Amino acid sequence: MSDAAQPTAAEVRAAAEAVKTALDRHLAAVENRTGEDDPAVYDAFNHLAAAAEAYDERLYDRYDEVTPFEIPGADDSLPPYAGPEEPNALSVLIRRDYAVIEPQRLLAQAQRIADLDPDEERTDTAPVVGTSVHAALGVLFGEFEPDEIASRHKEFGLEEGDSTLWVSAADDLPEPGEWLSTPFDQADPQRVVCRFDVSSVFDEDELAQDLDDDIDEVES
């Protein structure tokens, strides 16, 4: 990050104060909860998580330091790690959800990709994609790597949902082709070395606005 884009010391301090405010709010909600699924506790939890993440980011950007806090995901229920101390191999398990919000854009982009393939035989009366979203998705994911689709999803008429990435330790690589028919069935949660979640649970616009308001109050 360039010096011009770095947060100021005052902004870092304001983010820290926002965490303190969020802590007080969360404790008050817990102390006054009206039941197991009290929405006030849920909201306060999300607000605290977002405040801690914002502080962690500003602290790192300004001072190259991190906090000891780990922000849980929406369903952070992995058991304690029980895999090898020094894994000889690893598996990276990724899930990304998308909604098809602009089917016509998806169809047009897929047809454009198909038209650029010189080896694909077609006629004007038998287009490769036509009106089939199923065929369009096959063309799209056959052409681009998942990471590129993730970075260009809007271009293809898609909207991001939740995503998660698990890095799982293994003793040895499996035999070639061994797990391809059931890629996730043998995933062992106790061998997950680290996990990264992206979810709207901690990315709501109102949470961001509330945090900005909290920080502005501290700075003023």
Tab-separated table of C-alpha atoms in Angstrom:
chain	number	residue	atom	x	y	z
A	1	MET	CA	0.000	0.000	0.000
A	2	SER	CA	1.331	3.446	-0.867
A	3	ASP	CA	1.985	6.019	1.838
A	4	ALA	CA	-0.819	8.171	0.415
A	5	ALA	CA	-3.341	5.373	0.919
A	6	GLN	CA	-2.235	4.420	4.430
A	7	PRO	CA	-4.606	5.255	7.288
A	8	THR	CA	-3.446	7.933	9.666
A	9	ALA	CA	-2.537	7.241	13.277
A	10	ALA	CA	-5.774	8.984	14.277
A	11	GLU	CA	-7.792	6.665	12.045
A	12	VAL	CA	-6.175	3.622	13.642
A	13	ARG	CA	-6.934	5.010	17.082
A	14	ALA	CA	-10.535	5.698	16.057
A	15	ALA	CA	-10.896	2.122	14.801
A	16	ALA	CA	-9.600	0.870	18.157
A	17	GLU	CA	-12.156	3.001	19.976
A	18	ALA	CA	-14.863	1.595	17.696
A	19	VAL	CA	-13.861	-1.898	18.843
A	20	LYS	CA	-14.214	-0.820	22.476
A	21	THR	CA	-17.663	0.581	21.749
A	22	ALA	CA	-18.643	-2.615	19.953
A	23	LEU	CA	-17.406	-4.687	22.912
A	24	ASP	CA	-19.582	-2.703	25.304
A	25	ARG	CA	-22.554	-3.062	22.976
A	26	HIS	CA	-22.037	-6.817	22.682
A	27	LEU	CA	-21.712	-7.311	26.449
A	28	ALA	CA	-24.847	-5.251	27.089
A	29	ALA	CA	-26.771	-7.288	24.529
A	30	VAL	CA	-25.616	-10.554	26.116
A	31	GLU	CA	-26.479	-9.340	29.620
A	32	ASN	CA	-29.974	-8.352	28.498
A	33	ARG	CA	-30.688	-11.167	26.050
A	34	THR	CA	-34.311	-12.254	25.820
A	35	GLY	CA	-33.687	-15.771	24.559
A	36	GLU	CA	-31.270	-18.099	22.828
A	37	ASP	CA	-31.816	-16.468	19.420
A	38	ASP	CA	-32.041	-12.850	20.526
A	39	PRO	CA	-31.524	-10.731	17.368
A	40	ALA	CA	-29.870	-7.975	19.425
A	41	VAL	CA	-27.080	-10.375	20.419
A	42	TYR	CA	-26.714	-11.524	16.811
A	43	ASP	CA	-26.461	-7.931	15.557
A	44	ALA	CA	-23.997	-6.979	18.280
A	45	PHE	CA	-21.861	-10.015	17.475
A	46	ASN	CA	-21.706	-9.099	13.781
A	47	HIS	CA	-20.940	-5.487	14.630
A	48	LEU	CA	-18.092	-6.518	16.932
A	49	ALA	CA	-16.670	-8.873	14.309
A	50	ALA	CA	-16.752	-6.151	11.656
A	51	ALA	CA	-15.193	-3.585	14.029
A	52	ALA	CA	-12.372	-5.960	14.981
A	53	GLU	CA	-11.682	-6.734	11.325
A	54	ALA	CA	-11.599	-3.031	10.409
A	55	TYR	CA	-9.184	-2.306	13.265
A	56	ASP	CA	-6.975	-5.228	12.316
A	57	GLU	CA	-6.770	-4.012	8.716
A	58	ARG	CA	-5.944	-0.418	9.661
A	59	LEU	CA	-3.408	-1.521	12.250
A	60	TYR	CA	-1.644	-3.653	9.660
A	61	ASP	CA	-1.763	-1.000	6.946
A	62	ARG	CA	-0.337	1.661	9.237
A	63	TYR	CA	2.074	-0.246	11.501
A	64	ASP	CA	2.522	-3.643	9.838
A	65	GLU	CA	1.172	-5.275	13.017
A	66	VAL	CA	-1.715	-7.680	13.608
A	67	THR	CA	-4.080	-8.514	16.455
A	68	PRO	CA	-4.464	-11.940	18.105
A	69	PHE	CA	-8.166	-11.978	17.229
A	70	GLU	CA	-9.630	-14.542	14.840
A	71	ILE	CA	-12.902	-13.482	13.251
A	72	PRO	CA	-15.183	-16.541	13.075
A	73	GLY	CA	-17.224	-17.369	10.018
A	74	ALA	CA	-20.971	-17.861	9.969
A	75	ASP	CA	-20.490	-21.512	10.916
A	76	ASP	CA	-17.025	-21.692	12.428
A	77	SER	CA	-17.414	-25.137	13.941
A	78	LEU	CA	-14.207	-26.926	12.958
A	79	PRO	CA	-12.853	-29.273	15.650
A	80	PRO	CA	-9.333	-28.811	17.048
A	81	TYR	CA	-6.565	-29.616	14.586
A	82	ALA	CA	-5.399	-33.218	14.866
A	83	GLY	CA	-3.268	-33.554	11.742
A	84	PRO	CA	0.510	-33.902	11.379
A	85	GLU	CA	2.782	-31.154	12.709
A	86	GLU	CA	4.663	-31.060	9.394
A	87	PRO	CA	2.338	-32.143	6.569
A	88	ASN	CA	3.946	-33.883	3.619
A	89	ALA	CA	1.070	-32.874	1.315
A	90	LEU	CA	-2.018	-30.715	1.366
A	91	SER	CA	-5.417	-30.352	-0.276
A	92	VAL	CA	-7.036	-26.988	-0.986
A	93	LEU	CA	-10.834	-27.229	-0.859
A	94	ILE	CA	-12.675	-24.254	-2.335
A	95	ARG	CA	-16.361	-23.491	-2.644
A	96	ARG	CA	-17.709	-20.311	-4.230
A	97	ASP	CA	-21.432	-19.643	-4.709
A	98	TYR	CA	-22.826	-17.480	-7.495
A	99	ALA	CA	-26.290	-16.334	-8.495
A	100	VAL	CA	-27.049	-15.984	-12.199
A	101	ILE	CA	-28.592	-12.501	-12.166
A	102	GLU	CA	-28.151	-11.567	-15.828
A	103	PRO	CA	-28.752	-14.696	-17.942
A	104	GLN	CA	-28.625	-12.790	-21.214
A	105	ARG	CA	-25.212	-11.353	-20.378
A	106	LEU	CA	-23.985	-14.836	-19.478
A	107	LEU	CA	-25.334	-16.275	-22.730
A	108	ALA	CA	-23.784	-13.497	-24.807
A	109	GLN	CA	-20.372	-13.836	-23.185
A	110	ALA	CA	-20.380	-17.616	-23.535
A	111	GLN	CA	-21.370	-17.387	-27.204
A	112	ARG	CA	-18.586	-14.863	-27.810
A	113	ILE	CA	-16.072	-17.287	-26.264
A	114	ALA	CA	-17.426	-20.173	-28.338
A	115	ASP	CA	-17.260	-18.103	-31.538
A	116	LEU	CA	-13.545	-17.522	-30.956
A	117	ASP	CA	-12.835	-21.278	-30.925
A	118	PRO	CA	-11.636	-22.222	-34.429
A	119	ASP	CA	-12.012	-25.945	-33.731
A	120	GLU	CA	-15.701	-25.749	-32.834
A	121	GLU	CA	-18.011	-26.698	-35.691
A	122	ARG	CA	-21.290	-24.812	-35.799
A	123	THR	CA	-23.873	-23.413	-38.159
A	124	ASP	CA	-26.054	-20.356	-37.992
A	125	THR	CA	-29.054	-22.589	-37.301
A	126	ALA	CA	-27.309	-24.591	-34.554
A	127	PRO	CA	-25.479	-22.198	-32.254
A	128	VAL	CA	-23.203	-23.615	-29.551
A	129	VAL	CA	-24.890	-21.835	-26.637
A	130	GLY	CA	-28.286	-20.718	-27.900
A	131	THR	CA	-30.601	-20.066	-24.959
A	132	SER	CA	-29.120	-22.690	-22.632
A	133	VAL	CA	-27.661	-21.303	-19.397
A	134	HIS	CA	-26.415	-24.832	-18.701
A	135	ALA	CA	-24.356	-24.785	-21.914
A	136	ALA	CA	-23.178	-21.229	-21.241
A	137	LEU	CA	-21.813	-22.191	-17.829
A	138	GLY	CA	-19.977	-25.142	-19.373
A	139	VAL	CA	-18.332	-22.839	-21.913
A	140	LEU	CA	-17.454	-20.235	-19.279
A	141	PHE	CA	-15.877	-22.604	-16.766
A	142	GLY	CA	-14.210	-24.558	-19.529
A	143	GLU	CA	-12.435	-21.447	-20.761
A	144	PHE	CA	-11.464	-19.616	-17.560
A	145	GLU	CA	-9.824	-20.594	-14.297
A	146	PRO	CA	-12.093	-20.247	-11.229
A	147	ASP	CA	-9.963	-17.395	-9.855
A	148	GLU	CA	-10.416	-15.408	-13.073
A	149	ILE	CA	-14.166	-15.964	-12.988
A	150	ALA	CA	-14.178	-14.781	-9.366
A	151	SER	CA	-12.437	-11.545	-10.354
A	152	ARG	CA	-14.660	-10.996	-13.420
A	153	HIS	CA	-17.985	-12.415	-12.217
A	154	LYS	CA	-19.984	-9.235	-12.926
A	155	GLU	CA	-18.777	-9.315	-16.514
A	156	PHE	CA	-20.406	-12.728	-16.867
A	157	GLY	CA	-23.732	-11.784	-15.293
A	158	LEU	CA	-22.993	-13.467	-11.961
A	159	GLU	CA	-23.326	-12.257	-8.393
A	160	GLU	CA	-21.086	-13.548	-5.611
A	161	GLY	CA	-22.515	-15.436	-2.662
A	162	ASP	CA	-20.580	-16.917	0.247
A	163	SER	CA	-17.231	-18.584	-0.306
A	164	THR	CA	-14.855	-20.654	1.783
A	165	LEU	CA	-11.366	-22.074	1.386
A	166	TRP	CA	-9.964	-24.886	3.517
A	167	VAL	CA	-6.318	-25.911	3.499
A	168	SER	CA	-6.208	-29.512	4.705
A	169	ALA	CA	-3.067	-31.432	5.711
A	170	ALA	CA	-2.327	-34.845	4.229
A	171	ASP	CA	0.299	-37.486	4.883
A	172	ASP	CA	0.846	-38.237	1.200
A	173	LEU	CA	-0.684	-37.354	-2.134
A	174	PRO	CA	-3.441	-39.795	-3.161
A	175	GLU	CA	-3.104	-41.911	-6.267
A	176	PRO	CA	-3.898	-40.043	-9.513
A	177	GLY	CA	-7.630	-40.075	-10.220
A	178	GLU	CA	-8.441	-41.621	-6.830
A	179	TRP	CA	-10.832	-38.973	-5.520
A	180	LEU	CA	-12.091	-37.263	-8.688
A	181	SER	CA	-15.589	-38.794	-8.564
A	182	THR	CA	-16.162	-37.708	-4.925
A	183	PRO	CA	-13.819	-34.751	-4.378
A	184	PHE	CA	-15.082	-33.580	-0.974
A	185	ASP	CA	-16.322	-36.769	0.651
A	186	GLN	CA	-13.036	-37.540	2.385
A	187	ALA	CA	-12.397	-34.064	3.794
A	188	ASP	CA	-11.439	-34.391	7.469
A	189	PRO	CA	-12.230	-31.225	9.496
A	190	GLN	CA	-9.588	-32.223	12.048
A	191	ARG	CA	-6.886	-31.875	9.390
A	192	VAL	CA	-7.800	-28.337	8.319
A	193	VAL	CA	-4.681	-26.218	8.833
A	194	CYS	CA	-6.391	-22.905	8.085
A	195	ARG	CA	-9.704	-21.658	6.775
A	196	PHE	CA	-10.805	-18.449	5.071
A	197	ASP	CA	-14.476	-17.465	4.782
A	198	VAL	CA	-16.137	-14.657	2.850
A	199	SER	CA	-19.769	-14.090	3.752
A	200	SER	CA	-22.398	-11.390	3.710
A	201	VAL	CA	-22.726	-12.066	7.451
A	202	PHE	CA	-19.740	-9.771	7.997
A	203	ASP	CA	-20.071	-7.651	4.881
A	204	GLU	CA	-23.437	-5.947	5.119
A	205	ASP	CA	-23.567	-2.325	4.016
A	206	GLU	CA	-25.325	-1.287	7.196
A	207	LEU	CA	-22.499	-2.745	9.296
A	208	ALA	CA	-19.949	-0.763	7.321
A	209	GLN	CA	-22.039	2.390	7.690
A	210	ASP	CA	-22.434	1.857	11.439
A	211	LEU	CA	-18.675	1.410	11.797
A	212	ASP	CA	-17.992	4.559	9.816
A	213	ASP	CA	-20.409	6.421	12.063
A	214	ASP	CA	-18.694	5.056	15.183
A	215	ILE	CA	-15.254	6.058	13.907
A	216	ASP	CA	-16.464	9.514	12.865
A	217	GLU	CA	-17.871	10.046	16.356
A	218	VAL	CA	-14.544	9.118	17.937
A	219	GLU	CA	-12.549	11.346	15.564
A	220	SER	CA	-14.841	14.308	16.225
